[in-house]
Amino acid sequence: MSEDAWLSIVENSMRKFSEKYKFKYALRKNVSYALFEIGCYLLIVGYYSKNCANLYPVGLVDGVFRYKTSPQGNPANFSFYQGVIDGKSFDIRQQVRVESKISEGVYFTPDIAIILSGDVIGSKRDPLYSKGKKEYFFIKSENVISIHECKSMNPFPELIASFYGFLDLAHEWFTCSGYHECVSKNGIHIAPTLFIGGDAGGLHHKMIKEMRKVVPMNVVIGLHHSEFGMFDGDSLWRLGLA
């Protein structure tokens, strides 16, 4: 399967999701680069829909589901899915800036984040951001359950290694020295996952295997050449978090 074919399947999956939940979807023109991210988002939504009965779209605009594929804009103006596990709500969000636990001055925007529901997205003005004319929106790391990155490219060691840094920046709980402290076979939430479109070589697979021995992370490779929806929850690390 080619990359273009996989992205076409993503578009078809978007239509099916909108029909299932009885809404339309909006996507700006000339944003084919964002389809891979949306495809990964729908894989995650599909995973939770199988493991969490109470999953539904939130923030429709005139019956339209608006995907957020850029860090720009107020998250309140875009749509997302919300789920409930054991009476606790969580949101599956796109492109929400995270304020790192290491410093109030350290921010970055993961492609997808599973966060606690509620009034957890804050905003502020800073003269260093748009000369203080615009607010920027963010969530504190203490409200982050897990983050996920989506890269429509071939894997390389630095890409995989950098994801480790993302985990440390984004997660308040990321203080464990080994995955045994964070991972649970009975956990529902997916551990932080790096989705990669291209195929990996032998050294990449070895690197991923070794990192997963000590880090609660998943790396899903070769999505461009896989059947859409082949996101095996049984082989993923899951988080044993409340």
Coordinates of N, CA and C in Angstrom, one line a residue:
M1 N 0.8 -1.2 0.0 CA 0.0 0.0 0.0 C 0.9 1.2 0.0
S2 N 0.6 2.2 -0.9 CA 1.4 3.4 -0.9 C 0.9 4.4 0.1
E3 N 1.7 5.5 0.4 CA 1.3 6.5 1.3 C 0.0 7.2 0.9
D4 N -0.1 7.5 -0.4 CA -1.3 8.1 -0.9 C -2.5 7.3 -0.7
A5 N -2.4 6.0 -0.9 CA -3.5 5.1 -0.7 C -3.9 5.1 0.8
W6 N -3.0 5.1 1.7 CA -3.3 5.1 3.1 C -4.0 6.3 3.5
L7 N -3.6 7.5 2.9 CA -4.2 8.8 3.2 C -5.6 8.8 2.7
S8 N -5.8 8.2 1.5 CA -7.2 8.1 1.0 C -8.1 7.3 1.9
I9 N -7.6 6.2 2.5 CA -8.3 5.4 3.4 C -8.7 6.2 4.7
V10 N -7.7 7.1 5.1 CA -8.0 8.0 6.2 C -9.2 8.9 5.9
E11 N -9.2 9.5 4.8 CA -10.3 10.3 4.4 C -11.6 9.6 4.4
N12 N -11.6 8.4 3.9 CA -12.8 7.5 4.0 C -13.2 7.2 5.4
S13 N -12.2 7.0 6.3 CA -12.5 6.7 7.7 C -13.1 7.9 8.4
M14 N -12.6 9.1 8.0 CA -13.2 10.3 8.5 C -14.7 10.4 8.2
R15 N -15.0 10.1 7.0 CA -16.5 10.1 6.6 C -17.3 9.1 7.4
K16 N -16.7 7.9 7.6 CA -17.4 6.9 8.3 C -17.6 7.3 9.8
F17 N -16.6 7.9 10.4 CA -16.8 8.4 11.8 C -17.9 9.4 11.8
S18 N -17.9 10.4 10.9 CA -18.9 11.4 10.9 C -20.3 10.8 10.7
E19 N -20.4 9.8 9.9 CA -21.7 9.1 9.7 C -22.1 8.4 11.0
K20 N -21.2 7.8 11.6 CA -21.5 7.0 12.9 C -22.0 7.9 14.0
Y21 N -21.4 9.1 14.1 CA -21.8 10.0 15.2 C -22.7 11.1 14.7
K22 N -23.1 11.0 13.4 CA -24.1 11.9 12.9 C -23.7 13.3 12.9
F23 N -22.5 13.6 12.4 CA -22.0 14.9 12.2 C -21.2 15.0 10.9
K24 N -21.0 16.2 10.4 CA -20.1 16.5 9.3 C -18.7 16.8 9.8
Y25 N -17.7 16.8 9.0 CA -16.4 17.2 9.4 C -15.9 18.3 8.5
A26 N -15.0 19.2 9.1 CA -14.4 20.3 8.4 C -12.9 20.1 8.3
L27 N -12.3 20.3 7.2 CA -10.9 20.2 7.0 C -10.5 21.2 5.9
R28 N -9.5 22.1 6.3 CA -9.1 23.1 5.3 C -8.5 22.4 4.1
K29 N -8.6 23.1 2.9 CA -8.0 22.6 1.7 C -6.4 22.7 1.8
N30 N -5.8 21.8 1.0 CA -4.3 21.8 0.9 C -3.7 21.5 2.3
V31 N -4.3 20.6 3.0 CA -3.7 20.1 4.3 C -3.5 18.6 4.3
S32 N -3.0 18.1 3.2 CA -2.8 16.6 3.1 C -1.8 16.2 4.1
Y33 N -0.9 17.1 4.5 CA 0.1 16.8 5.5 C -0.5 16.4 6.8
A34 N -1.8 16.9 7.1 CA -2.5 16.7 8.3 C -3.2 15.4 8.4
L35 N -3.4 14.8 7.2 CA -4.3 13.6 7.2 C -3.6 12.4 7.9
F36 N -2.3 12.4 7.9 CA -1.6 11.3 8.7 C -1.9 11.4 10.1
E37 N -1.9 12.7 10.6 CA -2.2 12.9 12.0 C -3.6 12.6 12.4
I38 N -4.5 13.0 11.5 CA -5.9 12.7 11.7 C -6.2 11.1 11.7
G39 N -5.4 10.4 10.8 CA -5.6 9.0 10.7 C -5.1 8.4 12.1
C40 N -4.1 8.9 12.6 CA -3.6 8.4 13.9 C -4.6 8.7 15.0
Y41 N -5.2 9.9 14.9 CA -6.2 10.3 15.9 C -7.4 9.4 15.9
L42 N -7.8 9.0 14.7 CA -9.0 8.1 14.6 C -8.6 6.7 15.0
L43 N -7.3 6.3 14.8 CA -6.9 5.0 15.4 C -7.1 5.0 16.9
I44 N -6.7 6.1 17.5 CA -6.8 6.2 19.0 C -8.2 6.2 19.4
V45 N -9.0 7.0 18.7 CA -10.5 7.1 19.0 C -11.1 5.7 18.9
G46 N -10.7 5.0 17.8 CA -11.2 3.6 17.6 C -10.8 2.7 18.7
Y47 N -9.6 2.8 19.2 CA -9.1 2.0 20.3 C -10.0 2.2 21.6
Y48 N -10.2 3.5 21.9 CA -11.0 3.8 23.1 C -12.5 3.5 22.9
S49 N -13.0 3.5 21.7 CA -14.4 3.2 21.4 C -14.6 1.7 21.7
K50 N -13.6 0.9 21.6 CA -13.7 -0.6 21.8 C -13.5 -0.9 23.3
N51 N -12.8 0.0 24.0 CA -12.5 -0.3 25.4 C -13.2 0.7 26.4
C52 N -14.0 1.6 25.9 CA -14.6 2.6 26.7 C -16.0 2.9 26.1
A53 N -17.1 2.4 26.6 CA -18.4 2.5 26.0 C -18.8 3.9 25.9
N54 N -18.5 4.7 26.8 CA -19.0 6.1 26.9 C -18.0 7.1 26.2
L55 N -18.1 7.1 24.8 CA -17.2 7.9 24.1 C -18.1 8.7 23.1
Y56 N -17.9 10.0 23.0 CA -18.7 10.8 22.2 C -18.0 12.1 21.8
P57 N -18.4 12.7 20.6 CA -17.8 13.9 20.2 C -18.3 15.1 20.9
V58 N -17.4 16.1 21.1 CA -17.7 17.3 21.9 C -17.3 18.5 21.0
G59 N -18.0 19.6 21.2 CA -17.5 20.9 20.6 C -17.8 20.9 19.1
L60 N -18.9 20.3 18.6 CA -19.3 20.5 17.2 C -19.8 21.9 17.0
V61 N -19.4 22.4 15.8 CA -19.8 23.7 15.4 C -20.9 23.6 14.3
D62 N -22.1 23.9 14.6 CA -23.2 23.8 13.7 C -23.3 22.4 13.1
G63 N -23.0 21.4 14.0 CA -23.1 20.0 13.5 C -21.9 19.5 12.8
V64 N -20.8 20.3 12.8 CA -19.6 20.0 12.1 C -18.4 19.7 13.1
F65 N -17.7 18.5 12.9 CA -16.6 18.2 13.7 C -15.3 18.9 13.1
R66 N -14.7 19.8 13.9 CA -13.6 20.5 13.4 C -12.3 19.9 13.9
Y67 N -11.5 19.3 13.1 CA -10.2 18.8 13.5 C -9.2 19.9 13.7
K68 N -8.4 19.8 14.7 CA -7.4 20.9 15.0 C -6.0 20.3 14.6
T69 N -5.4 20.8 13.5 CA -4.2 20.2 13.0 C -3.0 21.2 13.0
S70 N -3.2 22.3 13.9 CA -2.1 23.3 14.0 C -2.1 23.8 15.4
P71 N -1.0 24.2 16.0 CA -0.9 24.7 17.3 C -1.7 26.0 17.4
Q72 N -1.9 26.7 16.3 CA -2.6 28.0 16.3 C -4.1 27.8 16.7
G73 N -4.6 28.8 17.3 CA -6.1 28.9 17.6 C -6.4 28.4 19.0
N74 N -7.6 28.9 19.4 CA -8.2 28.5 20.7 C -8.8 27.1 20.6
P75 N -8.3 26.2 21.5 CA -8.8 24.8 21.5 C -10.4 24.8 21.6
A76 N -10.9 25.8 22.3 CA -12.4 25.9 22.5 C -13.1 26.0 21.2
N77 N -12.5 26.4 20.1 CA -13.1 26.5 18.8 C -13.0 25.2 17.9
F78 N -12.5 24.2 18.5 CA -12.3 22.9 17.8 C -13.0 21.8 18.5
S79 N -13.2 20.7 17.8 CA -13.9 19.5 18.3 C -12.9 18.5 18.9
F80 N -13.4 17.6 19.7 CA -12.6 16.5 20.2 C -13.6 15.4 20.7
Y81 N -13.0 14.3 21.1 CA -13.8 13.2 21.7 C -13.5 13.1 23.2
Q82 N -14.6 12.8 23.9 CA -14.5 12.7 25.3 C -15.0 11.3 25.7
G83 N -14.3 10.7 26.7 CA -14.7 9.4 27.2 C -14.8 9.4 28.7
V84 N -15.3 8.3 29.2 CA -15.5 8.1 30.6 C -15.0 6.7 31.0
I85 N -14.1 6.6 32.0 CA -13.6 5.4 32.5 C -13.8 5.4 34.0
D86 N -14.5 4.4 34.5 CA -14.7 4.3 36.0 C -15.2 5.7 36.6
G87 N -16.1 6.3 35.8 CA -16.6 7.6 36.3 C -15.7 8.8 36.1
K88 N -14.5 8.6 35.5 CA -13.6 9.7 35.3 C -13.6 10.1 33.9
S89 N -13.7 11.4 33.6 CA -13.7 11.8 32.2 C -12.4 12.2 31.7
F90 N -12.1 12.0 30.4 CA -10.9 12.4 29.7 C -11.2 12.8 28.3
D91 N -10.4 13.7 27.8 CA -10.5 14.2 26.4 C -9.4 13.7 25.5
I92 N -9.7 13.4 24.3 CA -8.7 13.1 23.3 C -8.6 14.3 22.4
R93 N -7.5 15.0 22.6 CA -7.3 16.3 22.0 C -6.2 16.3 20.9
Q94 N -6.3 17.3 20.0 CA -5.2 17.5 19.0 C -4.6 18.9 19.3
Q95 N -3.3 18.9 19.1 CA -2.6 20.2 19.1 C -2.9 21.1 20.2
V96 N -2.7 20.6 21.4 CA -2.9 21.5 22.6 C -1.5 21.6 23.3
R97 N -1.1 22.9 23.4 CA 0.2 23.2 24.0 C 0.3 22.7 25.4
V98 N 1.5 22.1 25.8 CA 1.7 21.7 27.2 C 2.8 22.5 27.8
E99 N 2.5 22.9 29.1 CA 3.5 23.6 29.9 C 4.2 22.5 30.7
S100 N 5.5 22.4 30.5 CA 6.2 21.3 31.1 C 6.4 21.5 32.6
K101 N 6.5 20.3 33.3 CA 6.7 20.3 34.7 C 8.0 20.9 35.1
I102 N 9.0 20.9 34.2 CA 10.3 21.3 34.5 C 10.5 22.9 34.7
S103 N 9.6 23.6 34.0 CA 9.6 25.1 34.0 C 8.4 25.7 33.4
E104 N 8.0 26.8 33.9 CA 6.8 27.5 33.3 C 7.2 28.1 32.0
G105 N 8.5 28.2 31.7 CA 8.9 28.8 30.4 C 9.1 27.7 29.3
V106 N 8.8 26.5 29.6 CA 9.1 25.4 28.6 C 7.7 24.9 28.1
Y107 N 7.4 25.1 26.8 CA 6.2 24.6 26.2 C 6.5 23.9 25.0
F108 N 5.6 22.9 24.6 CA 5.7 22.3 23.3 C 4.3 21.7 23.0
T109 N 4.0 21.4 21.8 CA 2.7 21.0 21.4 C 2.7 19.6 20.8
P110 N 2.3 18.6 21.5 CA 2.2 17.3 20.9 C 1.1 17.2 19.9
D111 N 1.2 16.3 19.0 CA 0.1 16.1 18.0 C -1.2 15.7 18.6
I112 N -1.2 14.8 19.5 CA -2.4 14.3 20.2 C -2.1 14.1 21.7
A113 N -3.1 14.5 22.5 CA -2.9 14.4 24.0 C -4.2 13.8 24.6
I114 N -4.0 12.9 25.5 CA -5.1 12.4 26.3 C -5.0 13.2 27.6
I115 N -6.0 14.0 27.9 CA -5.9 14.9 29.1 C -7.2 14.7 30.0
L116 N -7.1 15.2 31.2 CA -8.2 15.2 32.1 C -9.3 16.1 31.6
S117 N -10.5 15.8 31.7 CA -11.6 16.7 31.3 C -11.8 17.8 32.3
G118 N -12.5 18.8 31.9 CA -12.7 19.9 32.9 C -12.1 21.2 32.4
D119 N -12.1 22.2 33.3 CA -11.5 23.5 33.0 C -10.0 23.5 33.2
V120 N -9.3 22.7 32.3 CA -7.9 22.5 32.5 C -7.0 23.3 31.5
I121 N -7.6 23.8 30.5 CA -6.9 24.6 29.4 C -6.9 26.1 29.8
G122 N -5.7 26.6 30.1 CA -5.5 28.0 30.5 C -5.0 28.8 29.4
S123 N -4.9 30.1 29.6 CA -4.4 31.0 28.6 C -3.7 32.2 29.3
K124 N -2.8 32.8 28.5 CA -2.1 34.0 29.0 C -1.5 34.7 27.9
R125 N -1.1 36.0 28.2 CA -0.4 36.8 27.2 C 1.0 37.0 27.6
D126 N 1.9 37.1 26.7 CA 3.3 37.2 27.0 C 3.9 38.1 25.9
P127 N 4.6 39.2 26.2 CA 5.2 40.1 25.2 C 6.1 39.4 24.2
L128 N 6.6 38.2 24.6 CA 7.4 37.4 23.7 C 6.6 36.6 22.7
Y129 N 5.3 36.5 22.9 CA 4.4 35.8 21.9 C 3.5 36.8 21.2
S130 N 3.7 36.9 19.9 CA 2.9 37.9 19.1 C 2.9 39.3 19.8
K131 N 4.0 39.6 20.4 CA 4.2 41.0 21.0 C 3.1 41.2 22.1
G132 N 2.6 40.2 22.6 CA 1.5 40.3 23.7 C 0.2 40.6 23.2
K133 N 0.0 40.6 21.8 CA -1.3 40.9 21.3 C -2.3 39.8 21.3
K134 N -1.8 38.5 21.3 CA -2.6 37.4 21.3 C -2.4 36.5 22.5
E135 N -3.5 35.8 23.0 CA -3.3 34.9 24.0 C -2.8 33.6 23.4
Y136 N -2.0 32.8 24.3 CA -1.7 31.5 23.9 C -2.3 30.5 24.9
F137 N -2.7 29.4 24.4 CA -3.5 28.4 25.3 C -2.6 27.2 25.6
F138 N -2.8 26.7 26.8 CA -1.9 25.6 27.2 C -2.6 24.8 28.3
I139 N -2.0 23.6 28.6 CA -2.4 22.8 29.7 C -1.2 22.4 30.5
K140 N -1.3 22.4 31.8 CA -0.2 22.0 32.7 C 0.0 20.5 32.6
S141 N 1.2 20.1 32.8 CA 1.6 18.7 32.6 C 0.9 17.8 33.6
E142 N 0.5 18.4 34.8 CA -0.2 17.6 35.8 C -1.6 17.1 35.3
N143 N -2.1 17.7 34.2 CA -3.4 17.3 33.7 C -3.3 16.5 32.4
V144 N -2.0 16.1 32.1 CA -1.8 15.2 31.0 C -1.7 13.8 31.4
I145 N -2.5 12.9 30.7 CA -2.5 11.5 30.9 C -1.4 10.9 30.0
S146 N -1.5 11.1 28.7 CA -0.4 10.7 27.8 C -0.4 11.5 26.5
I147 N 0.7 11.6 25.9 CA 0.8 12.3 24.6 C 1.2 11.3 23.5
H148 N 0.9 11.7 22.3 CA 1.2 10.8 21.1 C 1.7 11.7 20.0
E149 N 2.7 11.3 19.3 CA 3.3 12.0 18.1 C 3.1 11.2 16.8
C150 N 2.9 11.9 15.7 CA 2.5 11.3 14.4 C 3.5 11.8 13.4
K151 N 4.3 10.9 12.8 CA 5.3 11.3 11.8 C 5.2 10.5 10.5
S152 N 4.8 11.2 9.5 CA 4.6 10.6 8.2 C 5.9 10.5 7.4
M153 N 6.8 9.7 7.9 CA 8.2 9.7 7.4 C 8.8 8.3 7.7
N154 N 10.0 8.1 7.2 CA 10.7 6.9 7.6 C 11.4 7.2 9.0
P155 N 11.5 6.1 9.8 CA 12.1 6.3 11.2 C 13.6 6.5 11.1
F156 N 14.1 7.2 12.1 CA 15.6 7.3 12.2 C 15.9 7.4 13.7
P157 N 17.1 7.0 14.2 CA 17.4 6.9 15.6 C 17.1 8.2 16.4
E158 N 17.4 9.4 15.8 CA 17.2 10.6 16.5 C 15.7 10.9 16.8
L159 N 14.9 10.5 15.8 CA 13.4 10.7 16.0 C 12.9 9.9 17.2
I160 N 13.3 8.6 17.2 CA 12.9 7.7 18.3 C 13.4 8.2 19.6
A161 N 14.7 8.7 19.7 CA 15.3 9.1 20.9 C 14.7 10.4 21.4
S162 N 14.3 11.3 20.5 CA 13.7 12.6 20.9 C 12.3 12.4 21.5
F163 N 11.6 11.3 21.2 CA 10.3 11.1 21.8 C 10.5 10.8 23.3
Y164 N 11.6 10.2 23.7 CA 11.9 10.0 25.1 C 11.8 11.4 25.8
G165 N 12.5 12.4 25.2 CA 12.5 13.7 25.8 C 11.1 14.3 25.9
F166 N 10.2 14.1 24.9 CA 8.9 14.5 25.0 C 8.2 14.0 26.2
L167 N 8.4 12.7 26.5 CA 7.7 12.1 27.6 C 8.1 12.8 28.9
D168 N 9.4 13.1 29.1 CA 9.9 13.7 30.3 C 9.3 15.1 30.4
L169 N 9.2 15.8 29.3 CA 8.7 17.2 29.4 C 7.2 17.2 29.7
A170 N 6.4 16.3 29.2 CA 5.0 16.4 29.1 C 4.3 15.7 30.3
H171 N 4.9 14.7 31.0 CA 4.1 13.9 32.0 C 4.6 14.2 33.4
E172 N 3.7 14.6 34.2 CA 4.0 14.7 35.6 C 4.4 13.4 36.3
W173 N 3.8 12.3 35.8 CA 4.0 11.0 36.3 C 5.3 10.4 35.8
F174 N 6.0 11.0 34.9 CA 7.2 10.4 34.3 C 8.4 10.6 35.1
T175 N 8.4 9.8 36.2 CA 9.6 9.9 37.1 C 10.1 8.5 37.4
C176 N 9.4 7.5 36.8 CA 9.8 6.1 37.1 C 11.1 5.7 36.4
S177 N 11.8 4.8 37.0 CA 13.1 4.4 36.4 C 12.9 3.2 35.4
G178 N 11.7 2.6 35.5 CA 11.5 1.5 34.6 C 10.0 1.4 34.4
Y179 N 9.6 0.7 33.3 CA 8.2 0.7 32.9 C 7.3 0.0 33.9
H180 N 7.9 -0.9 34.7 CA 7.1 -1.7 35.7 C 6.3 -0.8 36.6
E181 N 6.8 0.4 36.9 CA 6.1 1.3 37.8 C 4.9 2.0 37.2
C182 N 4.9 2.0 35.9 CA 3.8 2.8 35.2 C 2.8 2.0 34.4
V183 N 3.3 0.8 34.0 CA 2.5 0.0 33.1 C 1.6 -1.0 33.8
S184 N 0.4 -1.2 33.3 CA -0.5 -2.2 33.9 C -1.2 -2.9 32.7
K185 N -1.2 -4.3 32.8 CA -1.9 -5.0 31.7 C -3.4 -4.7 31.7
N186 N -3.9 -4.3 32.9 CA -5.3 -4.0 32.9 C -5.6 -2.5 32.7
G187 N -4.6 -1.7 32.4 CA -4.8 -0.3 32.2 C -5.6 -0.1 30.9
I188 N -6.4 1.0 30.9 CA -7.2 1.3 29.7 C -6.4 2.3 28.8
H189 N -5.8 3.3 29.5 CA -5.1 4.4 28.7 C -3.9 3.8 28.0
I190 N -3.7 4.3 26.7 CA -2.6 3.9 25.9 C -1.3 4.7 26.4
A191 N -0.2 4.0 26.6 CA 1.0 4.7 27.0 C 1.4 5.5 25.8
P192 N 2.2 6.6 26.1 CA 2.7 7.5 25.0 C 3.2 6.7 23.8
T193 N 2.7 7.1 22.6 CA 2.9 6.4 21.4 C 3.5 7.3 20.3
L194 N 4.5 6.8 19.6 CA 5.0 7.4 18.5 C 4.6 6.7 17.2
F195 N 3.7 7.3 16.4 CA 3.2 6.7 15.2 C 4.1 7.1 14.0
I196 N 4.6 6.2 13.2 CA 5.5 6.5 12.1 C 5.0 5.8 10.9
G197 N 4.9 6.6 9.8 CA 4.4 6.1 8.5 C 5.3 5.1 7.8
G198 N 6.6 5.3 7.8 CA 7.5 4.5 7.1 C 8.0 3.2 7.8
D199 N 8.7 2.4 7.0 CA 9.2 1.1 7.5 C 10.5 1.3 8.3
A200 N 10.8 0.4 9.2 CA 12.0 0.4 10.0 C 13.0 -0.7 9.6
G201 N 14.3 -0.4 9.7 CA 15.3 -1.4 9.5 C 15.6 -2.2 10.8
G202 N 16.5 -3.2 10.7 CA 16.7 -4.0 11.9 C 17.3 -3.3 13.1
L203 N 18.2 -2.3 12.9 CA 18.7 -1.5 14.0 C 17.6 -0.7 14.7
H204 N 16.7 -0.2 13.8 CA 15.6 0.6 14.4 C 14.8 -0.3 15.3
H205 N 14.4 -1.5 14.9 CA 13.6 -2.4 15.7 C 14.3 -2.7 17.0
K206 N 15.6 -3.0 16.9 CA 16.4 -3.3 18.1 C 16.4 -2.1 19.1
M207 N 16.6 -0.9 18.5 CA 16.6 0.3 19.4 C 15.2 0.4 20.1
I208 N 14.1 0.2 19.4 CA 12.8 0.4 19.9 C 12.6 -0.7 21.0
K209 N 13.0 -1.9 20.7 CA 12.9 -3.0 21.7 C 13.6 -2.7 23.0
E210 N 14.8 -2.2 22.9 CA 15.6 -1.9 24.1 C 15.0 -0.8 24.9
M211 N 14.5 0.2 24.2 CA 14.0 1.4 24.9 C 12.7 1.0 25.6
R212 N 11.9 0.1 25.0 CA 10.6 -0.3 25.6 C 10.8 -1.2 26.8
K213 N 12.1 -1.7 27.0 CA 12.3 -2.5 28.2 C 12.3 -1.6 29.5
V214 N 12.6 -0.3 29.3 CA 12.8 0.6 30.5 C 11.9 1.8 30.4
V215 N 11.3 2.0 29.3 CA 10.5 3.3 29.1 C 9.0 2.9 28.7
P216 N 8.0 3.4 29.4 CA 6.6 3.1 29.1 C 6.2 3.9 27.8
M217 N 6.6 3.4 26.7 CA 6.3 4.0 25.4 C 6.0 3.0 24.3
N218 N 5.2 3.3 23.4 CA 5.0 2.5 22.2 C 5.5 3.2 21.0
V219 N 6.0 2.4 20.0 CA 6.4 2.9 18.7 C 5.7 2.0 17.6
V220 N 4.8 2.6 16.9 CA 4.0 1.9 15.8 C 4.6 2.3 14.5
I221 N 5.2 1.4 13.8 CA 5.9 1.7 12.5 C 5.2 1.1 11.3
G222 N 5.4 1.7 10.2 CA 4.9 1.1 8.9 C 3.5 1.3 8.6
L223 N 2.9 2.4 9.2 CA 1.4 2.6 9.0 C 1.1 2.8 7.5
H224 N 2.0 3.4 6.8 CA 1.7 3.6 5.3 C 1.4 2.3 4.6
H225 N 2.0 1.3 5.1 CA 1.9 0.0 4.4 C 1.1 -1.0 5.2
S226 N 0.3 -0.5 6.1 CA -0.5 -1.4 6.9 C -2.0 -1.2 6.6
E227 N -2.8 -2.1 6.9 CA -4.3 -2.0 6.7 C -4.7 -1.0 7.8
F228 N -5.5 0.0 7.4 CA -5.9 1.0 8.3 C -6.8 0.4 9.4
G229 N -6.5 0.7 10.6 CA -7.2 0.1 11.7 C -6.4 -1.0 12.4
M230 N -5.3 -1.4 11.8 CA -4.4 -2.4 12.4 C -3.6 -1.8 13.5
F231 N -4.2 -1.5 14.6 CA -3.6 -0.9 15.8 C -3.9 -1.8 16.9
D232 N -3.0 -2.7 17.2 CA -3.2 -3.8 18.1 C -3.1 -3.5 19.5
G233 N -4.2 -3.3 20.2 CA -4.2 -2.9 21.6 C -3.5 -3.9 22.5
D234 N -3.6 -5.2 22.1 CA -3.0 -6.2 22.9 C -1.5 -6.2 23.0
S235 N -0.9 -5.6 22.0 CA 0.6 -5.5 22.0 C 1.1 -4.2 22.6
L236 N 0.2 -3.3 23.0 CA 0.6 -1.9 23.5 C 0.9 -1.9 25.0
W237 N 1.8 -1.1 25.4 CA 1.9 -0.8 26.8 C 0.7 0.1 27.2
R238 N 0.1 -0.2 28.3 CA -1.0 0.6 28.8 C -0.6 1.1 30.2
L239 N -1.2 2.3 30.5 CA -0.9 3.0 31.7 C -1.8 2.5 32.9
G240 N -1.2 2.2 34.0 CA -1.9 1.9 35.2 C -2.1 3.2 36.0
L241 N -2.7 4.2 35.4 CA -2.9 5.5 36.1 C -4.4 5.6 36.4
A242 N -4.6 6.4 37.5 CA -6.0 6.7 37.9 C -6.7 7.7 36.9

